[in-house]
Tab-separated table of C-alpha atoms and ligand atoms in Angstrom:
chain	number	residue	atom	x	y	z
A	1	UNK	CA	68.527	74.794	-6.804
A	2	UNK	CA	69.443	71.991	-4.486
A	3	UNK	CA	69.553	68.009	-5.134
A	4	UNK	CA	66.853	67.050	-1.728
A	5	UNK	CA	69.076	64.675	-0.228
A	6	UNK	CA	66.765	64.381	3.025
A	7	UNK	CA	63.897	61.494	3.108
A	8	UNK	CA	60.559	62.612	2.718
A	9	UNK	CA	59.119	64.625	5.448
A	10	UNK	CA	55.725	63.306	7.688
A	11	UNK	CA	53.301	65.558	5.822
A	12	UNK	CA	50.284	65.586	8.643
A	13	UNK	CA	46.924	66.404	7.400
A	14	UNK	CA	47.510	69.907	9.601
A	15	UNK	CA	50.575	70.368	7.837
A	16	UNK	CA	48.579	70.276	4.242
A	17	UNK	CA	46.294	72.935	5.729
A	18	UNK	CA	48.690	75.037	7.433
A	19	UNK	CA	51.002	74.815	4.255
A	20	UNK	CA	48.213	76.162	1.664
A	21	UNK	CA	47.873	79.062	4.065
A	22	UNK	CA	51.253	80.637	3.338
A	23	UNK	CA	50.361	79.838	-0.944
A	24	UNK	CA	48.612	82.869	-2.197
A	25	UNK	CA	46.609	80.169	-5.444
A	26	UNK	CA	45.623	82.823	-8.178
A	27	UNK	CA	44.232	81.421	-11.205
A	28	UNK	CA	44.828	77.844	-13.003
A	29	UNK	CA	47.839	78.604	-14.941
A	30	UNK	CA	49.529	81.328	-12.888
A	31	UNK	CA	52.081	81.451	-10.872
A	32	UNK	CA	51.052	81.039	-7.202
A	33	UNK	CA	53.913	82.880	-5.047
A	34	UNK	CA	54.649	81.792	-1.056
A	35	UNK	CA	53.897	84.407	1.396
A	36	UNK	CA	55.798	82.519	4.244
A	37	UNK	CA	59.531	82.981	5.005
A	38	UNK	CA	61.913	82.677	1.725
A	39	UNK	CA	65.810	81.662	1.587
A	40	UNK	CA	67.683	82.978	-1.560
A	41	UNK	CA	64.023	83.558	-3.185
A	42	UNK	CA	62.567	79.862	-2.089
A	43	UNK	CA	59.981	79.475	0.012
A	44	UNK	CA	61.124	77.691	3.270
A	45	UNK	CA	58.179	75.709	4.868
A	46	UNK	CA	58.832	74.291	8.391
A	47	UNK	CA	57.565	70.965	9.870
A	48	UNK	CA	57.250	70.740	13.418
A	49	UNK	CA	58.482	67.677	14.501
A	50	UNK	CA	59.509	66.057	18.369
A	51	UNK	CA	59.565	69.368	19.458
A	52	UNK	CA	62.366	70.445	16.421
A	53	UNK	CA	61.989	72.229	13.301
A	54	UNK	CA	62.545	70.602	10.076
A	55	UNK	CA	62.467	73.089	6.880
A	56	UNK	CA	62.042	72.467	3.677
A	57	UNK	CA	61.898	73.748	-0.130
A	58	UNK	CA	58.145	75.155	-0.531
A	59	UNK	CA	57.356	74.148	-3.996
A	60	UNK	CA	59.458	70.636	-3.244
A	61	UNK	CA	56.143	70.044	-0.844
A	62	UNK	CA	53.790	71.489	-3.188
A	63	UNK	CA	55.392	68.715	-6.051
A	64	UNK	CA	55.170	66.516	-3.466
A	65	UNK	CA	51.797	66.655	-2.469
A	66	UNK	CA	50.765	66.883	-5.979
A	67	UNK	CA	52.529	63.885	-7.243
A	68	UNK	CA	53.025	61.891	-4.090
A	69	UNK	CA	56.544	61.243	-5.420
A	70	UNK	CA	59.483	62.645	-3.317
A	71	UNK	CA	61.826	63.043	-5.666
A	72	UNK	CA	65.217	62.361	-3.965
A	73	UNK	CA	68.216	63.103	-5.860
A	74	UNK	CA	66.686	65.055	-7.856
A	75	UNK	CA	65.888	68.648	-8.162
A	76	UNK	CA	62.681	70.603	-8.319
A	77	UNK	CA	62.539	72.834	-11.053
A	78	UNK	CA	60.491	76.300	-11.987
A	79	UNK	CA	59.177	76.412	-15.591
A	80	UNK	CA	58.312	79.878	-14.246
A	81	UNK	CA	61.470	80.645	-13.307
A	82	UNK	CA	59.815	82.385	-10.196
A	83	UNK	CA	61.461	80.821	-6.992
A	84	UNK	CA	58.685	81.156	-4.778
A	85	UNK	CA	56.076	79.783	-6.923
A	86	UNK	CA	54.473	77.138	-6.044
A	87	UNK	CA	51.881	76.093	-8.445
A	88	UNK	CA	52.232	72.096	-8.951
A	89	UNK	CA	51.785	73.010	-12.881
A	90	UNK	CA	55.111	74.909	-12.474
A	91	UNK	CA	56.996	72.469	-11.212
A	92	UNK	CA	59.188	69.604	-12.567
A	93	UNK	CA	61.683	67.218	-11.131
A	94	UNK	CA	64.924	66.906	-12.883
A	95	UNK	CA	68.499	65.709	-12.220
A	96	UNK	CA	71.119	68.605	-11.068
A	97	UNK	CA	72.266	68.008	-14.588
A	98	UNK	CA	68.710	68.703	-15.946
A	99	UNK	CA	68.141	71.862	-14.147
A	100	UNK	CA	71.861	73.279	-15.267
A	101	UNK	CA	71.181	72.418	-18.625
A	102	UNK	CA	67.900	74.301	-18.337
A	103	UNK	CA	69.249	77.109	-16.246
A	104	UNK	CA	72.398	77.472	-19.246
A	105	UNK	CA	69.473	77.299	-21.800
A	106	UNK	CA	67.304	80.264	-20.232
A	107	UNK	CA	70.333	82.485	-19.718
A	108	UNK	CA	70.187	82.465	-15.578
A	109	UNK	CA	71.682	85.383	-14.308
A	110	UNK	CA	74.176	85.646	-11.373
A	111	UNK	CA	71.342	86.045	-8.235
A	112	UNK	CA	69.654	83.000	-9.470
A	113	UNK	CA	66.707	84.924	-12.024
A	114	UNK	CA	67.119	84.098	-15.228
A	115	UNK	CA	66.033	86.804	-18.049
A	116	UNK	CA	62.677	84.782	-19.010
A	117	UNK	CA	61.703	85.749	-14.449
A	118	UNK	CA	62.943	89.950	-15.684
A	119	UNK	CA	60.467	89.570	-18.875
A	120	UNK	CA	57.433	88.448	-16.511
A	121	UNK	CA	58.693	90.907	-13.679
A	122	UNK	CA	60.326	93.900	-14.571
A	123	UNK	CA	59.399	95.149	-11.642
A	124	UNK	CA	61.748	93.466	-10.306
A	125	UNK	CA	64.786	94.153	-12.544
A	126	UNK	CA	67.254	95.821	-10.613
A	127	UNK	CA	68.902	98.752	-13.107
A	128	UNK	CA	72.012	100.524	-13.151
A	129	UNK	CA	72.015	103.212	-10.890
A	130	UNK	CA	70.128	101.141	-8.524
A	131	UNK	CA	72.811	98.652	-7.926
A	132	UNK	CA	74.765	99.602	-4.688
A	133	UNK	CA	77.903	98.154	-6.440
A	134	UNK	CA	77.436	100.600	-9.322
A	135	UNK	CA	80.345	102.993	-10.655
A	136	UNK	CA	78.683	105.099	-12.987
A	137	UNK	CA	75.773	107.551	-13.810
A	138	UNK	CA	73.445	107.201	-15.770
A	139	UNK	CA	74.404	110.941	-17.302
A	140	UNK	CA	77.990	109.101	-17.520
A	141	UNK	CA	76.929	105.941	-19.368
A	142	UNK	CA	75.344	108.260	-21.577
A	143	UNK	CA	78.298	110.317	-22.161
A	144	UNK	CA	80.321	107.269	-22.570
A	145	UNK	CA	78.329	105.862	-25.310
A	146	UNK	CA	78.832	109.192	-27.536
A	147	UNK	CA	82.411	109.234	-26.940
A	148	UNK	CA	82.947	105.556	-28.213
A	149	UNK	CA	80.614	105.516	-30.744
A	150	UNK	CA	82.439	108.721	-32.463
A	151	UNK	CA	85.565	106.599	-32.555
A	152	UNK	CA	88.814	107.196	-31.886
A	153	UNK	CA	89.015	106.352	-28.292
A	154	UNK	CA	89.968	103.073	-26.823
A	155	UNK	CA	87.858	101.488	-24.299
A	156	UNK	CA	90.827	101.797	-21.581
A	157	UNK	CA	91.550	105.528	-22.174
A	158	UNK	CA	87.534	106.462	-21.401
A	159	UNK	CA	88.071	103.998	-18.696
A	160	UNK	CA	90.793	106.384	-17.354
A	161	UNK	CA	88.946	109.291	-17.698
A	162	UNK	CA	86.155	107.597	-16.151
A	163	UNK	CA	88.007	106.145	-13.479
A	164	UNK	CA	86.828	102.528	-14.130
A	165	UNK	CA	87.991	99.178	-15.259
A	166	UNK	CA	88.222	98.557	-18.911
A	167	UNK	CA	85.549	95.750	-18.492
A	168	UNK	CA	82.759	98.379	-17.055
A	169	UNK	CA	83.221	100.503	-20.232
A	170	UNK	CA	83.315	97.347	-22.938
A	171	UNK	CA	79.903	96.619	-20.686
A	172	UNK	CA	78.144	99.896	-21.398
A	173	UNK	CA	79.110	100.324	-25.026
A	174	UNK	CA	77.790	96.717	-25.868
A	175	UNK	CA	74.796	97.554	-23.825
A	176	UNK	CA	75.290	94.137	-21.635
A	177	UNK	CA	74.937	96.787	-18.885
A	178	UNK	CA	72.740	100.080	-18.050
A	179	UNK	CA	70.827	98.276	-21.484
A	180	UNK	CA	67.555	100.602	-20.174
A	181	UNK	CA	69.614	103.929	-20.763
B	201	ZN	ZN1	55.061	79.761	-11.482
């Protein structure tokens, strides 16, 4: 999540309306997720302005508008941990420290979800087989599991016979992958 380093846009009353547009608002407490054009999950919302385009974080204008603070130098965070949200009662402003310190403490993962987003959405879990990048089976990880857990085989010698790096197998048999097999 980035640090807004830009002033505060010109918010136009047209711009309030034509920003709600692209928020689908479901109940109170929900999560209320942009339908407009995303970047790495965010919502992007885009000002029109001297005949340029300006574009910023969608739930930094929904805090904004909210609060009518624009919170420069800081970050905006998700309690949700759902990027595109952008219910106001989601959102908090933090320092970059703030929002690493919160990311470390809910466990974010690598493409910017964090485990507490996967228990909400498992829909949107991406699992083993499913990843492109993805060596093994699912009959293999499977196979793998039984051979370790009988003992007597190191981690690199299934590797070998799997054809994978040492690090793939000590993955599978502690479950920190293919954990839905
Ligand atoms: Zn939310």
């Amino acid at each position: 999540m980035a640090v807004i380093v830009k002033p505060a846009p010109v918010v136009t009353a047209s711009d309030v309306v034509r920003f709600w547009k692209f928020v689908d608002r479901r109940g109170d407490n929900e999560c209320w997720p942009w339908i407009g054009g995303t970047q790495f999950g965010y919502g992007r919302f885009k000002f029109h302005k001297d005949g340029k385009s300006d574009r910023r974080g969608s739930h930094v204008i929904s805090y904004y508008l909210e609060t009518k603070v624009w919170p420069i130098g800081k970050c905006v965070c998700h309690s949700c941990d759902n990027p595109s949200c952008c219910n106001p009662k989601h959102l908090w402003a933090g320092t970059d420290d703030d929002n690493q310190k919160d990311s470390a403490k809910k466990n974010r993962t690598a493409n910017g979800y964090t485990r507490g987003f996967y228990l909400k959405h498992p829909d949107r879990v991406v699992r083993g087989e499913n990843i492109k990048s993805s060596k093994l089976t699912e009959q293999q990880v499977l196979s793998i599991r039984k051979i370790y857990s009988a003992g007597g085989r190191s981690q690199q010698s299934i590797a070998d016979e799997f054809g994978v790096d040492q690090t793939i197998i000590s993955d599978v048999v502690r479950r920190v992958t293919w954990k839905h097999v």
